[in-house]
Structures are given as C-alpha cells and as structure tokens.
XYZ file of N, CA and C in Angstrom:
513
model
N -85.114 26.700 11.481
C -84.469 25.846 10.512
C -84.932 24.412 10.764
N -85.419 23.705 9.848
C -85.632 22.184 10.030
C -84.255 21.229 9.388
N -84.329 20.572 10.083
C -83.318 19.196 10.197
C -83.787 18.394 9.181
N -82.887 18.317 8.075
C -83.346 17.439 6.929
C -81.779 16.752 6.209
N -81.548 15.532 6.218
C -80.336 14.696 5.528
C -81.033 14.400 4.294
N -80.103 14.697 2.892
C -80.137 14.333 1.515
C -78.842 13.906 1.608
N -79.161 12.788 0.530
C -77.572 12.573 -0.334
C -78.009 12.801 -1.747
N -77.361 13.084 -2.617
C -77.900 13.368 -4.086
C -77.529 12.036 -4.607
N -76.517 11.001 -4.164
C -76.157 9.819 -4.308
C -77.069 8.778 -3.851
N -77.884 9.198 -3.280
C -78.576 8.065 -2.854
C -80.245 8.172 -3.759
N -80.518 9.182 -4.853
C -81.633 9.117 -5.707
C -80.999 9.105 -7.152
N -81.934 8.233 -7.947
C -81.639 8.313 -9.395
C -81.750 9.480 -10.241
N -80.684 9.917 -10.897
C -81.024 11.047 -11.719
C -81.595 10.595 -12.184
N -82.743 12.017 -12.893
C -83.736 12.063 -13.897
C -83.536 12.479 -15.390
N -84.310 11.459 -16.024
C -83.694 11.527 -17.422
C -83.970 12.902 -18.180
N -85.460 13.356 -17.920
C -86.043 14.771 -18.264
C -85.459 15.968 -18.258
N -85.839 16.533 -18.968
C -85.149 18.218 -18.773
C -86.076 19.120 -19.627
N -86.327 20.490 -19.221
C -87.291 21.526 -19.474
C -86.956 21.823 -21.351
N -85.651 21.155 -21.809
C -85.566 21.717 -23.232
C -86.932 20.732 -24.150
N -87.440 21.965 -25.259
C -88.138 21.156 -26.365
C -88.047 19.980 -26.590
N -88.515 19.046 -27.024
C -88.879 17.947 -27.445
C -88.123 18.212 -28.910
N -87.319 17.691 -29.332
C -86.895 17.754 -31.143
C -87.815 16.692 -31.786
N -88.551 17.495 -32.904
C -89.635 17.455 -33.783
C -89.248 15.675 -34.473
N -90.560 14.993 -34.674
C -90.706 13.725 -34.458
C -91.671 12.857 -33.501
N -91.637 11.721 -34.035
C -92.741 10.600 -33.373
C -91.919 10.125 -32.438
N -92.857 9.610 -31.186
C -92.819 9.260 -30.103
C -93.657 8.553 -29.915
N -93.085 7.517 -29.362
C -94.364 6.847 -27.620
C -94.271 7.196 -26.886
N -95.684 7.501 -26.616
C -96.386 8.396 -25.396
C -97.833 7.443 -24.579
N -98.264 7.524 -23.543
C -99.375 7.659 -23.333
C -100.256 8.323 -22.322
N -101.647 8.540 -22.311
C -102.173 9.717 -21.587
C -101.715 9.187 -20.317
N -101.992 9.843 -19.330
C -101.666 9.198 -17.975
C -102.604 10.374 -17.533
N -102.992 11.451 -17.670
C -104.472 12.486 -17.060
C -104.861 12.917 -18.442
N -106.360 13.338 -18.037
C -107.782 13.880 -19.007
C -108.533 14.709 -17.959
N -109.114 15.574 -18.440
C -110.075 15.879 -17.838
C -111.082 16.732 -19.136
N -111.950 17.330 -18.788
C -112.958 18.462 -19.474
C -113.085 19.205 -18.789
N -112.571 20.303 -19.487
C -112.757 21.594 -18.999
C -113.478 22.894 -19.724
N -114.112 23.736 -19.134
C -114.776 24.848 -19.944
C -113.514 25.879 -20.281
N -113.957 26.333 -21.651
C -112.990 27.246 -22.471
C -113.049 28.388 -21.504
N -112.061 29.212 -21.193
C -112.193 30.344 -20.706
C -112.688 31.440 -21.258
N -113.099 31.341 -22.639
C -113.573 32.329 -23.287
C -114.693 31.973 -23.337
N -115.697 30.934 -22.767
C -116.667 30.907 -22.465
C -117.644 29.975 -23.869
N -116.675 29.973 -24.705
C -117.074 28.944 -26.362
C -117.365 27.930 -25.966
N -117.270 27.199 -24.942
C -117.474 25.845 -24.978
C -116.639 24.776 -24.514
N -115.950 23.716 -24.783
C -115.378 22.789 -23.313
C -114.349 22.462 -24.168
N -113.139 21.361 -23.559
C -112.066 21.250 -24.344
C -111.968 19.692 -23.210
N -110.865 19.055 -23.718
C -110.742 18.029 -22.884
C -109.138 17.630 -23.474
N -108.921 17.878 -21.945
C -107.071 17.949 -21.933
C -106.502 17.073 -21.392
N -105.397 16.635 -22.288
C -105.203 15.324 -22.349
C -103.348 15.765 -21.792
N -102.634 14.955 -20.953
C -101.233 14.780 -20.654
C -100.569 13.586 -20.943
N -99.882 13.713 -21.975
C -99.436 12.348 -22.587
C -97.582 12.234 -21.836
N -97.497 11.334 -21.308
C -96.170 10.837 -20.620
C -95.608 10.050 -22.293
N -94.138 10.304 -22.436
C -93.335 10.268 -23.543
C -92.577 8.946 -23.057
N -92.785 7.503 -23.786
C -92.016 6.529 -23.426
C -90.409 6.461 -23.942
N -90.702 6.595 -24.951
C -89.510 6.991 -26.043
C -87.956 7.175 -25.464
N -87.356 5.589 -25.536
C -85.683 5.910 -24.717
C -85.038 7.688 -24.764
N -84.737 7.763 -23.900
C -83.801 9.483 -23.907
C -84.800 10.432 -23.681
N -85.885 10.193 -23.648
C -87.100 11.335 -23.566
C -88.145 10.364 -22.156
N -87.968 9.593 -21.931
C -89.011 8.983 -20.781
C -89.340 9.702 -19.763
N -90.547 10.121 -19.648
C -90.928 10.770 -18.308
C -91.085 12.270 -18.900
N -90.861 12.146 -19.690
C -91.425 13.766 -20.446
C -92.760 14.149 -20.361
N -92.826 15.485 -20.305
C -94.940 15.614 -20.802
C -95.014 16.563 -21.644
N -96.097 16.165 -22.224
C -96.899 16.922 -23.707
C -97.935 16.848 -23.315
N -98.613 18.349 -23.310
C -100.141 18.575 -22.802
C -101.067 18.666 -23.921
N -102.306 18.458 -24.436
C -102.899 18.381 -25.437
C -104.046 19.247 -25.132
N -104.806 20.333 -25.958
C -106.118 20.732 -25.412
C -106.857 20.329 -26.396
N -108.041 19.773 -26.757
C -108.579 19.705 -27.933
C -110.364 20.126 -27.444
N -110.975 21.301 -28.352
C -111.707 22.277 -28.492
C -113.178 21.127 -28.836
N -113.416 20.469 -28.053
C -114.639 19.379 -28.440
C -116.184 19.508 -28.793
N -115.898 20.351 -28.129
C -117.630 21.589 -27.782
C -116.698 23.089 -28.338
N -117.662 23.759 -29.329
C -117.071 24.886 -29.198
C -117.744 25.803 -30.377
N -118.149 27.017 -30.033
C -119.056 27.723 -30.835
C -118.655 27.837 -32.569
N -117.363 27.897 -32.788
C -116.840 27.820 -34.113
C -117.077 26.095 -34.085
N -118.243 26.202 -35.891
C -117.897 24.755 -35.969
C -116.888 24.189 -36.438
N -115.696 25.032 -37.671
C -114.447 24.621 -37.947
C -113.603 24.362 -36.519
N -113.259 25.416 -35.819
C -112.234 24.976 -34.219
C -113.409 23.033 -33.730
N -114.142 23.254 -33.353
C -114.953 21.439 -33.011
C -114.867 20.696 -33.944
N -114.759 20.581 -35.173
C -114.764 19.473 -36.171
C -113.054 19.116 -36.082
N -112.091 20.530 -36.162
C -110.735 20.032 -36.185
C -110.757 19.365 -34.929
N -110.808 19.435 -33.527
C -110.475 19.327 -32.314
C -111.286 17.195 -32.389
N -112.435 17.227 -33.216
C -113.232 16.342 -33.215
C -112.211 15.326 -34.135
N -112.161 15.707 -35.167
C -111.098 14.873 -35.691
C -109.808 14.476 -35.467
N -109.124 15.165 -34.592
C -107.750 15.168 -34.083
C -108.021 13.750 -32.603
N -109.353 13.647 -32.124
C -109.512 13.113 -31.081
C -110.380 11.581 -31.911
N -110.253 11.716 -32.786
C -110.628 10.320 -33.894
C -109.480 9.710 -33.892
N -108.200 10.369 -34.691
C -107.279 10.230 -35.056
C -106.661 8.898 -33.903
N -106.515 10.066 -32.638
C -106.278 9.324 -31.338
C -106.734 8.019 -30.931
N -108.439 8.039 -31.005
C -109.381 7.175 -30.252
C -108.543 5.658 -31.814
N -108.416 5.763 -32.794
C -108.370 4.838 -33.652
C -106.407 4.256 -33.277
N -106.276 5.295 -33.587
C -104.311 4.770 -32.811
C -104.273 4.155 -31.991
N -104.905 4.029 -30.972
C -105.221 3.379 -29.721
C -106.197 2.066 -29.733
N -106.997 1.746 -31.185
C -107.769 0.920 -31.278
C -108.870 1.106 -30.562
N -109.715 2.098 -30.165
C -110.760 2.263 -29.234
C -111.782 3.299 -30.221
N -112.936 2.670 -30.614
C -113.851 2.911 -31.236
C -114.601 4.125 -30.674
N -115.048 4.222 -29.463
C -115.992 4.835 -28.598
C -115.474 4.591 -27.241
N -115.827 6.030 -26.755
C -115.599 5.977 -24.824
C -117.033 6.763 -24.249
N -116.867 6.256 -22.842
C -117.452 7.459 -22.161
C -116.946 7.814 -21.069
N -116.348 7.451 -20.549
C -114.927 8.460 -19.939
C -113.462 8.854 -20.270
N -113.234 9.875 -20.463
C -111.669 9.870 -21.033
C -110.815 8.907 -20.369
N -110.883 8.432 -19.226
C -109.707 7.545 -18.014
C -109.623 6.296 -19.058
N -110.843 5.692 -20.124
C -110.766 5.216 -21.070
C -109.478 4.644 -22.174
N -108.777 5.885 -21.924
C -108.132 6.557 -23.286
C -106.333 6.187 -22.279
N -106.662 6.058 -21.366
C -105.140 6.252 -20.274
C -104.644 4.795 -20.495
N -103.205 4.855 -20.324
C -102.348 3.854 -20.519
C -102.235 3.302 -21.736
N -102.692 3.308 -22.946
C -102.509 2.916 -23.702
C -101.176 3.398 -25.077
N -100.494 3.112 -24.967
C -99.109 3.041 -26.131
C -99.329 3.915 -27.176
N -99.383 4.940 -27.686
C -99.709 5.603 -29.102
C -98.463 6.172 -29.596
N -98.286 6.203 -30.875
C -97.489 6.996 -31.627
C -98.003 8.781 -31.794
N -96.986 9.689 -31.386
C -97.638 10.993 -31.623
C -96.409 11.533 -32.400
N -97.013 12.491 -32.874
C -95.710 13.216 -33.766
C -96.181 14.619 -33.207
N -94.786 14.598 -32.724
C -94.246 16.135 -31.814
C -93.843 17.199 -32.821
N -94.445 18.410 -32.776
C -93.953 19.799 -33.744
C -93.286 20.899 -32.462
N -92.916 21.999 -33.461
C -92.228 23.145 -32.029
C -93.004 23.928 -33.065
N -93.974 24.865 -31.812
C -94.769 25.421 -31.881
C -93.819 26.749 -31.884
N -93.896 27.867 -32.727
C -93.155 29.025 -32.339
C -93.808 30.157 -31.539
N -93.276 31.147 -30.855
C -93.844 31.898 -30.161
C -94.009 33.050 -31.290
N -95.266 33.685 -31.208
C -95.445 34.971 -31.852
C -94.952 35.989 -30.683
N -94.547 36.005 -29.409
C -94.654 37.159 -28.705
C -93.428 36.972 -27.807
N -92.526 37.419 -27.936
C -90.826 37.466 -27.095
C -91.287 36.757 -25.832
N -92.602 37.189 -25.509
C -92.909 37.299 -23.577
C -92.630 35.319 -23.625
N -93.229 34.818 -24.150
C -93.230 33.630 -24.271
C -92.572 32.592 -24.937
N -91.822 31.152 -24.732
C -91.238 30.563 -25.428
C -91.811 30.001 -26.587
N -91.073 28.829 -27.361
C -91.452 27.977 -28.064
C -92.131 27.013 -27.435
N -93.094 26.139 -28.327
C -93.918 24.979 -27.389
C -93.811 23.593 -28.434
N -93.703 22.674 -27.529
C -94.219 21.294 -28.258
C -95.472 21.311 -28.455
N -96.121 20.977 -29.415
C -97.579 20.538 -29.627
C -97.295 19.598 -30.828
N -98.801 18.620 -30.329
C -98.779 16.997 -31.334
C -99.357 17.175 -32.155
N -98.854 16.782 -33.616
C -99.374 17.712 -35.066
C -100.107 15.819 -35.194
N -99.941 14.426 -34.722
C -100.787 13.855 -35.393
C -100.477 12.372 -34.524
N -101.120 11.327 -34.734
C -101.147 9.866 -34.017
C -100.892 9.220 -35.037
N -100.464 7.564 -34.483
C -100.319 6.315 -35.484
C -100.569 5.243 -33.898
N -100.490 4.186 -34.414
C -100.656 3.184 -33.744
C -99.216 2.638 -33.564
N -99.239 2.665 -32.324
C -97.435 2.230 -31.628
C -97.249 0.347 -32.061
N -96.796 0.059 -32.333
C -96.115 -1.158 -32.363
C -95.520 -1.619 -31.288
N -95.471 -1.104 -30.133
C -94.954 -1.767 -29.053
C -94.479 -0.732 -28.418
N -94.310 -0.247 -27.011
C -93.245 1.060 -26.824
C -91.692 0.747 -26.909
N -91.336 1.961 -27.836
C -89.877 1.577 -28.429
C -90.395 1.785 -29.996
N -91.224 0.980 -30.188
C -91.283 1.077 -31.799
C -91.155 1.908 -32.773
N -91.780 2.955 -32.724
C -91.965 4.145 -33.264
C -91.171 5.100 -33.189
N -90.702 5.642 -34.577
C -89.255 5.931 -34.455
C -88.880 7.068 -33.771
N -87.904 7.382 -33.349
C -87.989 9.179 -32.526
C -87.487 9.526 -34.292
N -87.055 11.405 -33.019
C -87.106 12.258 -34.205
C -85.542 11.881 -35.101
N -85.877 11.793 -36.483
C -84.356 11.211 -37.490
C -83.987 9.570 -37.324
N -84.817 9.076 -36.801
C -84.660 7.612 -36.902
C -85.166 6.332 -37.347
N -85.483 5.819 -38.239
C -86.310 5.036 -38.733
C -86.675 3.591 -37.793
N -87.448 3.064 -38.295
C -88.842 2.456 -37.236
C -88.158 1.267 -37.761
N -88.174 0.439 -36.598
C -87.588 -0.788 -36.490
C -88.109 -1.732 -37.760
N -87.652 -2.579 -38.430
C -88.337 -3.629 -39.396
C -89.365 -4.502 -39.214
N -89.985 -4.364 -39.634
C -91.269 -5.734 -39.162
C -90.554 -6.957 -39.006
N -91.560 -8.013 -38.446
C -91.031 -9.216 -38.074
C -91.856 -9.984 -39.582
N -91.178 -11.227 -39.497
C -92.003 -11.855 -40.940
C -93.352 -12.001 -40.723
N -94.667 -12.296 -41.168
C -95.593 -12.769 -40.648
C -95.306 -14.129 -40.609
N -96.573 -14.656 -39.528
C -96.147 -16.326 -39.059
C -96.884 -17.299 -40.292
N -96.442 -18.002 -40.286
C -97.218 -19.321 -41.871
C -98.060 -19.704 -41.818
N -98.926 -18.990 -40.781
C -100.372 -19.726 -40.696
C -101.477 -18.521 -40.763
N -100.316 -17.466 -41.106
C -101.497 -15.650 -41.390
C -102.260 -15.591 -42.651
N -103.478 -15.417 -42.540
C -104.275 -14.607 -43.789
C -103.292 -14.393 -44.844
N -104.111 -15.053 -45.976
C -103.650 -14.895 -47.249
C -103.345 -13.073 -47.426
N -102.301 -12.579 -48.300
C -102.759 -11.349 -48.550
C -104.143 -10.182 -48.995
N -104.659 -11.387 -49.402
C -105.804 -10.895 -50.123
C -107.134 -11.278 -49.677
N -107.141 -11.165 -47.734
C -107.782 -11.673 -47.082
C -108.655 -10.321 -46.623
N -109.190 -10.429 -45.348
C -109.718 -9.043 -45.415
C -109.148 -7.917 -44.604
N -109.721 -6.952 -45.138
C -109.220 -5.386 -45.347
C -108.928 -5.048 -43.861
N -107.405 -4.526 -44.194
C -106.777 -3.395 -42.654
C -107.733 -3.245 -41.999
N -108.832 -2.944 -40.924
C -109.259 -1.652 -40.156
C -108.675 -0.758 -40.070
N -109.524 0.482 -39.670
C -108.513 1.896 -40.288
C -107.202 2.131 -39.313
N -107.471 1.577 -37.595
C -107.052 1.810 -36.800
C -105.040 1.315 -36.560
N -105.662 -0.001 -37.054
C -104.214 -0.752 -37.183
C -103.420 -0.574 -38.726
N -104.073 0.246 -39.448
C -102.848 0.976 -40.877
C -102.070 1.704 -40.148
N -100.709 1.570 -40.517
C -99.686 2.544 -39.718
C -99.438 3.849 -40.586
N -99.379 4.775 -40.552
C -99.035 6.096 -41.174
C -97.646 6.325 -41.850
N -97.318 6.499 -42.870
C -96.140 6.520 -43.241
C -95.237 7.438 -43.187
C-alpha cells in the first residue's frame, strides 16, 4: 500500500463532464494536430483537438479528423474544404505546419453525431467555422451573439473596400 494524503477541498472542481456537447457554436481552439495515415491505407488525415472556450463548457474537447490526402477525390475535396473553411476563420491564408493553426479563437458549430450501431454512443462532430469575435463572443447553443459595438468615426466609409472572405461572419 502507498502512503498518499488528498483533500478533495483543497483542488478546484472541474467544469467538464463526459455528456454531449448540446448542438451549437462555440469558442474553441486547436491546442494538438498532427498527420496521420488512414488506417485503411487511402491516404493521410490530419487531426485536429479543439479545446472549447465557451463559459459552462471550458476545457471540453472536440476531436476533428479531416481526410486531406485520400484516394476518393469527393472524401479530399470535402476534408480540403472543411480545412479552408478553418484556415480563413482563423484569418490564416496558408501554413506549413499545423502547430500554425494552434491557439487561435475560432467559432465552430457543434452537431450530435448519431450512432448507427447500439455498441457505440452518440458523438459531437463540427458541422462548420466562423471567425470568433473575441472568446465569449460567439453564441453557444440557443443564444444569440452579443451586439456589435458602433464603429469608431474615423472607419471606412461604407462603401469602402470589400470584406475579405475571412473576416465575413456567418449568419
């Protein structure tokens, strides 16, 4: 037997818990990536773990696989575009390392994946990105997104030039 003193009083409970994520946007950001080969041997994927900022959900994880390389060209073009989606939410044009892509604030919108097979549960998976407004901003699930602030009196006329695609927010 080893000699070990806990107090449960003396650590902070944790806000997390193993239930689903309820369907809705979040701030999140990656905090691990890597590339990995498909096990079915198609080609590579690069998996992304997004930490959930989002008050009442902080410290959560949502794992992402996206199919980057991969013998179906429909599965690589979706997986390719889903990782656009991302790279532009984040304001980042081009990388060449995923560690790139880490720490940065994004809006994701969380779905519940259903199980086809009893053996297994339901899953969170991220049906899409926006560009976070700040963490906090972005509304959770049933809550609408804080109001903009005015712009300041010295901003671009309206009819100045055009959004980039990255900073349009998704409605």
């Amino acid at each position: 037997m080893a000699n070990f003193s806990f107090d449960t009083g003396s650590v902070e409970k944790r806000e997390n818990n193993y239930e689903l994520l309820p369907a809705g946007w979040y701030t999140a950001q990656i905090s691990e990536s890597s590339i990995v080969d498909l096990k079915s041997g198609n080609g590579q994927a690069i998996k992304l773990t997004f930490d959930v900022l989002s008050e009442g959900y902080r410290g959560r994880k949502i794992w992402v696989q996206l199919n980057v390389r991969h013998t179906n060209p429909k599965a690589e073009t979706i997986a390719q575009q889903q990782l656009r989606e991302l790279c532009e939410s984040i304001g980042l044009a081009r990388f060449n390392d995923t560690t790139e892509l880490h720490n940065k604030p994004v809006g994701i919108k969380v779905k519940i994946r259903k199980s086809d097979n009893p053996q297994y549960e339901d899953q969170n998976d991220v049906a899409g990105y926006k560009p976070a407004a700040g963490a906090g901003n972005v509304p959770q699930a049933g809550m609408a997104a804080r109001p903009s602030a005015p712009a300041p009196a010295n901003a671009p006329p309206a009819g100045g030039a055009p959004t980039p695609p990255w900073a349009k927010r998704a409605a």
